[in-house]
Coordinates of C-alpha atoms and ligand atoms in Angstrom, one line a residue:
M1 CA 186.3 -105.3 -34.7
I2 CA 188.5 -105.3 -37.8
G3 CA 192.1 -105.3 -36.6
D4 CA 192.0 -102.8 -33.8
R5 CA 189.3 -100.7 -35.3
R6 CA 185.7 -100.8 -34.3
I7 CA 182.9 -101.2 -36.8
L8 CA 180.4 -98.5 -37.7
F9 CA 177.2 -98.8 -39.7
S10 CA 174.8 -96.1 -40.8
G11 CA 172.4 -95.4 -43.7
M12 CA 170.3 -92.7 -45.2
Q13 CA 167.2 -92.9 -47.4
A14 CA 167.2 -91.5 -50.9
T15 CA 163.8 -89.9 -50.5
G16 CA 163.5 -86.2 -51.0
N17 CA 166.2 -83.6 -51.4
L18 CA 168.8 -83.6 -48.6
T19 CA 168.8 -80.6 -46.3
L20 CA 171.5 -78.7 -44.4
G21 CA 170.1 -80.6 -41.3
N22 CA 171.0 -84.0 -42.9
Y23 CA 174.5 -82.6 -43.7
L24 CA 175.3 -81.0 -40.4
G25 CA 173.5 -83.6 -38.3
A26 CA 174.7 -86.7 -40.1
L27 CA 176.9 -86.7 -43.2
K28 CA 179.5 -84.3 -41.8
N29 CA 179.9 -86.4 -38.7
W30 CA 180.1 -89.5 -40.9
V31 CA 183.2 -88.1 -42.6
T32 CA 184.9 -87.4 -39.2
L33 CA 184.0 -90.8 -37.9
S34 CA 185.5 -92.5 -40.9
D35 CA 189.0 -91.8 -39.7
E36 CA 188.4 -93.6 -36.5
Y37 CA 186.1 -96.5 -37.4
E38 CA 185.8 -99.2 -40.1
C39 CA 182.7 -97.7 -41.7
Y40 CA 179.8 -99.0 -43.8
Y41 CA 177.6 -96.3 -45.2
S42 CA 174.6 -97.6 -47.1
V43 CA 172.1 -95.9 -49.3
V44 CA 169.1 -97.8 -47.9
D45 CA 166.9 -98.0 -51.0
M46 CA 165.0 -101.1 -49.8
H47 CA 163.7 -99.0 -46.9
S48 CA 162.6 -96.3 -49.4
I49 CA 159.9 -98.5 -51.1
T50 CA 157.9 -98.7 -47.8
I51 CA 156.5 -95.5 -49.2
R52 CA 155.4 -95.5 -52.9
Q53 CA 158.2 -94.2 -55.1
D54 CA 158.5 -93.3 -58.8
P55 CA 161.1 -95.9 -60.0
A56 CA 163.1 -93.6 -62.3
E57 CA 163.2 -90.9 -59.6
L58 CA 164.3 -93.4 -56.9
R59 CA 167.1 -94.7 -59.0
K60 CA 168.3 -91.1 -59.7
R61 CA 168.1 -90.0 -56.1
A62 CA 169.9 -93.1 -54.9
R63 CA 172.8 -92.4 -57.2
A64 CA 172.8 -88.7 -56.2
L65 CA 173.0 -89.7 -52.6
L66 CA 175.8 -92.1 -53.1
T67 CA 177.7 -89.5 -55.0
L68 CA 177.0 -87.0 -52.2
Y69 CA 178.6 -89.4 -49.7
I70 CA 181.8 -89.3 -51.7
A71 CA 181.6 -85.5 -52.3
A72 CA 181.2 -84.9 -48.6
G73 CA 184.6 -86.5 -48.1
I74 CA 184.0 -90.2 -47.3
D75 CA 186.7 -92.1 -49.1
P76 CA 185.2 -95.1 -50.9
E77 CA 188.6 -96.9 -50.8
K78 CA 188.5 -96.9 -47.1
S79 CA 184.9 -96.8 -46.1
I80 CA 182.3 -99.0 -47.8
I81 CA 179.7 -97.0 -49.6
Y82 CA 177.0 -99.1 -51.2
Y83 CA 173.4 -99.7 -52.1
Q84 CA 171.5 -101.8 -49.7
S85 CA 169.6 -103.5 -52.6
H86 CA 172.9 -104.8 -54.0
V87 CA 173.5 -107.0 -51.0
S88 CA 170.8 -109.6 -50.9
A89 CA 171.9 -110.7 -47.4
H90 CA 169.9 -107.8 -46.0
A91 CA 166.6 -109.2 -47.1
E92 CA 167.6 -112.7 -46.1
L93 CA 168.6 -111.8 -42.6
A94 CA 165.6 -109.5 -42.2
W95 CA 163.3 -112.5 -42.9
I96 CA 164.9 -114.5 -40.2
L97 CA 164.8 -111.7 -37.7
N98 CA 161.2 -111.1 -38.5
C99 CA 160.6 -114.6 -37.0
F100 CA 162.2 -113.4 -33.8
T101 CA 160.3 -110.0 -33.5
Y102 CA 157.0 -109.7 -31.8
M103 CA 154.0 -107.8 -33.2
G104 CA 153.8 -105.9 -29.9
E105 CA 157.3 -104.6 -30.3
L106 CA 156.6 -103.3 -33.8
N107 CA 153.2 -101.9 -32.8
R108 CA 155.0 -99.6 -30.4
M109 CA 157.2 -97.9 -32.9
T110 CA 156.4 -94.2 -33.2
Q111 CA 157.8 -93.9 -36.7
F112 CA 155.3 -96.6 -37.9
K113 CA 152.5 -94.7 -36.2
D114 CA 153.6 -91.4 -37.8
K115 CA 154.1 -92.8 -41.2
S116 CA 150.9 -94.8 -41.3
A117 CA 149.0 -91.7 -40.3
K118 CA 150.7 -89.8 -43.1
H119 CA 150.2 -92.5 -45.7
A120 CA 146.8 -93.9 -44.7
D121 CA 146.2 -95.3 -48.2
N122 CA 149.3 -97.5 -48.1
I123 CA 149.9 -99.0 -44.7
N124 CA 151.9 -102.0 -46.0
A125 CA 153.7 -104.8 -44.1
G126 CA 157.1 -103.4 -45.2
L127 CA 156.3 -100.2 -43.3
F128 CA 155.5 -102.3 -40.2
T129 CA 158.7 -104.4 -40.4
Y130 CA 160.9 -101.5 -41.4
P131 CA 162.8 -101.6 -38.1
V132 CA 163.6 -105.3 -38.6
L133 CA 165.3 -104.6 -41.9
M134 CA 167.2 -101.8 -40.2
A135 CA 168.3 -104.3 -37.5
A136 CA 169.4 -106.7 -40.3
D137 CA 171.5 -103.8 -41.8
I138 CA 173.3 -103.2 -38.6
L139 CA 173.8 -106.8 -37.3
L140 CA 175.0 -108.2 -40.7
Y141 CA 178.2 -106.2 -40.3
Q142 CA 178.7 -106.8 -36.5
A143 CA 178.6 -103.1 -36.0
D144 CA 179.8 -101.7 -32.7
V145 CA 178.4 -98.2 -33.2
V146 CA 175.6 -96.7 -35.2
P147 CA 175.4 -92.9 -35.6
V148 CA 171.7 -92.0 -35.8
G149 CA 169.4 -89.1 -34.9
V150 CA 167.3 -89.3 -31.7
D151 CA 164.3 -90.2 -33.9
Q152 CA 165.9 -93.5 -34.6
M153 CA 166.8 -94.5 -31.1
Q154 CA 163.7 -96.7 -30.7
H155 CA 164.7 -98.7 -33.8
L156 CA 168.2 -99.1 -32.4
E157 CA 166.8 -100.3 -29.1
L158 CA 164.9 -103.0 -31.0
T159 CA 168.1 -103.9 -32.8
R160 CA 169.9 -104.4 -29.5
D161 CA 167.0 -106.5 -28.1
L162 CA 166.9 -108.7 -31.2
A163 CA 170.7 -109.2 -31.0
Q164 CA 170.5 -110.1 -27.3
R165 CA 167.5 -112.4 -27.9
F166 CA 169.2 -114.3 -30.7
N167 CA 172.5 -114.5 -28.7
A168 CA 170.7 -115.9 -25.7
L169 CA 169.2 -118.7 -27.8
Y170 CA 172.1 -119.5 -30.0
G171 CA 175.3 -118.3 -28.4
D172 CA 177.3 -115.2 -29.4
V173 CA 176.3 -114.5 -33.0
F174 CA 175.7 -110.8 -33.1
T175 CA 177.6 -107.8 -31.7
V176 CA 175.2 -105.7 -29.7
P177 CA 175.5 -102.2 -31.2
E178 CA 175.5 -98.9 -29.5
A179 CA 174.0 -95.6 -30.7
Y180 CA 176.2 -92.7 -31.4
I181 CA 174.5 -89.4 -31.1
G182 CA 176.6 -86.5 -32.5
K183 CA 176.9 -83.3 -30.5
V184 CA 177.5 -80.7 -33.2
G185 CA 174.5 -79.9 -35.4
A186 CA 172.5 -82.6 -33.7
K187 CA 169.3 -81.0 -34.5
I188 CA 168.9 -78.2 -37.0
M189 CA 165.5 -76.6 -36.8
S190 CA 163.2 -75.3 -39.5
L191 CA 164.0 -71.7 -40.6
Q192 CA 160.2 -70.9 -40.6
D193 CA 159.2 -72.7 -37.4
P194 CA 162.1 -73.2 -35.0
S195 CA 160.0 -75.6 -32.9
K196 CA 160.1 -78.2 -35.8
K197 CA 163.2 -79.9 -37.1
M198 CA 164.5 -79.0 -40.6
S199 CA 163.1 -81.7 -42.7
K200 CA 163.4 -82.8 -46.4
S201 CA 159.6 -83.5 -46.4
D202 CA 158.6 -80.0 -45.3
E203 CA 156.0 -78.5 -47.6
N204 CA 157.4 -74.9 -47.2
P205 CA 160.5 -74.7 -49.3
N206 CA 161.7 -71.7 -47.2
A207 CA 161.8 -73.8 -44.1
S208 CA 164.8 -75.9 -45.3
I209 CA 168.1 -75.2 -47.0
Y210 CA 168.6 -77.9 -49.6
L211 CA 172.2 -79.1 -50.2
M212 CA 171.8 -78.2 -53.9
D213 CA 170.3 -74.7 -53.4
D214 CA 172.2 -72.0 -55.2
P215 CA 174.0 -69.2 -53.2
D216 CA 171.3 -66.6 -53.8
T217 CA 168.6 -69.0 -52.6
I218 CA 170.6 -69.8 -49.5
R219 CA 171.1 -66.1 -48.7
R220 CA 167.5 -65.4 -49.2
K221 CA 166.3 -68.2 -47.0
C222 CA 168.6 -67.1 -44.2
K223 CA 167.5 -63.5 -44.5
R224 CA 163.8 -64.6 -44.2
A225 CA 164.5 -67.0 -41.3
V226 CA 162.0 -66.4 -38.4
T227 CA 163.6 -64.8 -35.3
D228 CA 162.0 -62.6 -32.6
S229 CA 161.8 -59.1 -31.4
E230 CA 164.4 -59.3 -28.6
A231 CA 167.0 -57.7 -30.8
Q232 CA 170.0 -59.5 -29.2
I233 CA 172.0 -62.4 -30.5
R234 CA 172.0 -64.8 -27.6
Y235 CA 172.2 -68.6 -27.4
R236 CA 169.2 -69.4 -25.3
D237 CA 166.0 -71.5 -25.4
E238 CA 163.8 -68.4 -25.2
Q239 CA 165.0 -67.3 -28.6
P240 CA 164.7 -70.6 -30.6
G241 CA 165.0 -68.9 -34.1
V242 CA 168.2 -67.1 -33.1
K243 CA 169.6 -70.1 -31.3
N244 CA 169.1 -72.2 -34.4
L245 CA 170.9 -69.7 -36.6
I246 CA 173.8 -69.7 -34.1
D247 CA 173.9 -73.4 -34.3
I248 CA 174.0 -73.3 -38.1
Y249 CA 176.7 -70.6 -38.1
S250 CA 178.8 -72.4 -35.5
A251 CA 178.5 -75.8 -37.3
C252 CA 179.5 -74.2 -40.6
T253 CA 182.5 -72.2 -39.2
G254 CA 183.7 -74.6 -36.6
K255 CA 183.2 -71.9 -33.8
T256 CA 181.4 -72.6 -30.6
P257 CA 178.0 -71.0 -29.9
A258 CA 179.7 -68.9 -27.2
E259 CA 182.3 -67.6 -29.7
T260 CA 179.5 -66.8 -32.1
E261 CA 177.5 -64.9 -29.5
K262 CA 180.6 -62.8 -28.8
E263 CA 181.3 -62.2 -32.4
F264 CA 177.9 -60.7 -33.0
E265 CA 177.5 -58.9 -29.7
G266 CA 175.6 -55.6 -30.2
K267 CA 175.1 -56.4 -33.9
G268 CA 171.6 -56.5 -35.6
Y269 CA 169.7 -59.5 -36.9
G270 CA 170.1 -58.3 -40.5
E271 CA 173.9 -58.4 -40.3
F272 CA 173.9 -61.7 -38.5
K273 CA 171.6 -63.4 -41.0
E274 CA 173.8 -62.2 -43.8
A275 CA 176.8 -63.8 -42.1
V276 CA 174.9 -67.0 -41.5
G277 CA 174.0 -67.1 -45.3
E278 CA 177.7 -66.6 -46.2
A279 CA 178.8 -69.3 -43.8
V280 CA 176.4 -71.8 -45.3
V281 CA 177.3 -70.8 -48.9
S282 CA 181.0 -71.3 -48.0
V283 CA 180.3 -74.9 -46.9
L284 CA 177.8 -75.9 -49.6
S285 CA 179.4 -74.3 -52.7
P286 CA 182.5 -76.5 -52.6
L287 CA 180.4 -79.5 -51.8
Q288 CA 178.2 -78.8 -54.9
A289 CA 181.3 -78.3 -57.0
R290 CA 182.6 -81.7 -56.0
V291 CA 179.2 -83.3 -56.7
K292 CA 179.2 -81.8 -60.2
E293 CA 182.8 -83.0 -60.8
L294 CA 182.0 -86.5 -59.7
E295 CA 178.9 -86.7 -61.7
K296 CA 181.0 -86.3 -64.9
D297 CA 183.0 -89.4 -64.0
K298 CA 180.4 -92.1 -64.6
E299 CA 183.0 -94.9 -64.8
Y300 CA 184.5 -94.0 -61.4
I301 CA 181.1 -94.0 -59.7
D302 CA 180.2 -97.3 -61.3
R303 CA 183.4 -98.8 -60.2
V304 CA 182.8 -97.7 -56.6
I305 CA 179.3 -99.1 -56.7
R306 CA 180.5 -102.5 -58.0
N307 CA 183.6 -102.9 -55.8
N308 CA 181.9 -101.7 -52.6
A309 CA 178.9 -103.9 -53.1
E310 CA 181.3 -106.9 -53.4
R311 CA 183.2 -105.9 -50.3
A312 CA 180.0 -105.4 -48.3
G313 CA 178.5 -108.6 -49.6
A314 CA 181.5 -110.7 -48.6
T315 CA 181.2 -109.6 -45.0
A316 CA 177.5 -109.8 -44.9
V317 CA 177.3 -113.3 -46.2
K318 CA 179.6 -114.6 -43.4
T319 CA 177.2 -113.4 -40.7
L320 CA 174.2 -114.7 -42.7
R321 CA 175.7 -118.2 -43.1
K322 CA 176.4 -118.3 -39.4
V323 CA 172.8 -117.3 -38.6
Q324 CA 171.3 -119.8 -41.2
K325 CA 173.3 -122.6 -39.6
K326 CA 172.1 -121.6 -36.1
V327 CA 168.4 -121.6 -37.0
G328 CA 168.7 -125.0 -38.7
F329 CA 168.8 -124.4 -42.4
P330 CA 170.4 -127.3 -44.4
E331 CA 174.1 -126.9 -45.2
R332 CA 175.1 -126.0 -48.7
P333 CA 177.1 -128.9 -50.3
R334 CA 180.4 -127.6 -51.6
Ligands
ATP401 P1 162.1 -86.7 -43.4 O1 161.9 -85.3 -43.4 O2 161.6 -87.4 -44.7 O3 161.6 -87.4 -42.2 P2 164.7 -86.4 -42.6 O4 165.2 -85.1 -43.2 O5 164.4 -86.4 -41.2 O6 163.6 -87.0 -43.4 P3 166.2 -88.9 -42.4 O7 166.4 -89.7 -43.7 O8 165.2 -89.4 -41.4 O9 165.9 -87.4 -42.8 O10 167.6 -88.8 -41.7 C1 168.8 -88.9 -42.3 C2 169.8 -88.5 -41.2 O11 169.8 -87.1 -41.1 C3 169.5 -89.0 -39.8 O12 170.7 -89.4 -39.2 C4 168.9 -87.9 -39.1 O13 169.1 -87.9 -37.7 C5 169.7 -86.7 -39.7 N1 168.8 -85.5 -39.7 C6 167.7 -85.3 -40.3 N2 167.2 -84.1 -40.1 C7 168.0 -83.4 -39.3 C8 168.1 -82.1 -38.7 N3 167.1 -81.3 -38.9 N4 169.1 -81.8 -37.9 C9 170.1 -82.7 -37.7 N5 170.1 -84.0 -38.2 C10 169.1 -84.3 -39.0
LTN402 N1 165.9 -95.5 -40.6 C1 167.0 -94.6 -40.8 C2 167.8 -95.1 -42.0 C3 168.5 -96.4 -41.8 C4 169.6 -96.6 -40.9 C5 169.8 -98.1 -41.0 C6 170.3 -95.8 -40.0 C7 168.2 -97.6 -42.3 N2 169.0 -98.6 -41.9 C8 170.8 -98.6 -40.2 C9 171.3 -96.4 -39.3 C10 171.6 -97.8 -39.4 C11 166.5 -93.2 -41.1 O1 165.4 -93.1 -41.5 N3 167.3 -92.2 -40.8

């Protein structure tokens, strides 16, 4: 708690180009939540190097992601937007928590299994302890809530277990965080295979709408989206392609799926897909314009990076010092 406001922490990796799924499922909710909570939104660049990265590319993407947070409407004067690598307490707490995490717990993590299958030539220790660094991110700021996708629930459970384990040994040190799963746009599916989620690492570029796609590309991708031969615009599981387009349209226009169904009753897929394309363009075009505007103001972004890393660091170090004392590290002479 800060004053009467609860604390929220979340982060995103700067790997790949962000998709409409990332925006509707995460970023858009972050903006809304920032009115209600004391928010920390991190660009988790330390997590990114668990997979081999091109250094110049990583730096560029990290900055683009931080800029996007601001462009999406998160106010860096209120919320804290920062690079994880600029606050060294993350690494320090992660080390300590590593010593309280069992191999068996990490062995069960499905993301580790998936990622090591995908990158069989680089199954490094960082990939294995990735969830411990994530726990450190969250616990450093005594976060009450953590908005994440369902795929991250297992990591959040581990975070809670670690917090409780530590508290049981040393007294109340950490707040035990809760997951926050958004309702709107919770899972946007691939436009080419609606049984898969829309993902920034999809090999088929037509499967995902990227946040920086130009209007014609967006319209074309929507037009080519896989549907079915039912010829009716209904929100039901039997029509996953159509259902997904209804979700996208509803999330972009603020309408409910039922209202969208009604709006397009008796209309054809062609007309509907065009409307979906326009709805996406009307959300992404202003976002892209704000990104371009912000990119011009290098000093402003630099200032945000510097100030917010300081603000985050000041909070993080308080928790870290408490933890260091609890585990028995020598005091620092003043
Ligand atoms: P990758 O494809 O590389 O696994 P990703 O696109 O799934 O990446 P993450 O970095 O894992 O992206 O997720 C960032 C945030 O975006 C998370 O909160 C996640 O739940 C959300 N998110 C990702 N894809 C979708 C989607 N298709 N629909 C809704 N939310 C999504
Ligand atoms: N693992 C998350 C990103 C992430 C995160 C966090 C999310 C790293 N640290 C702390 C919430 C809280 C992902 O891949 N989406």
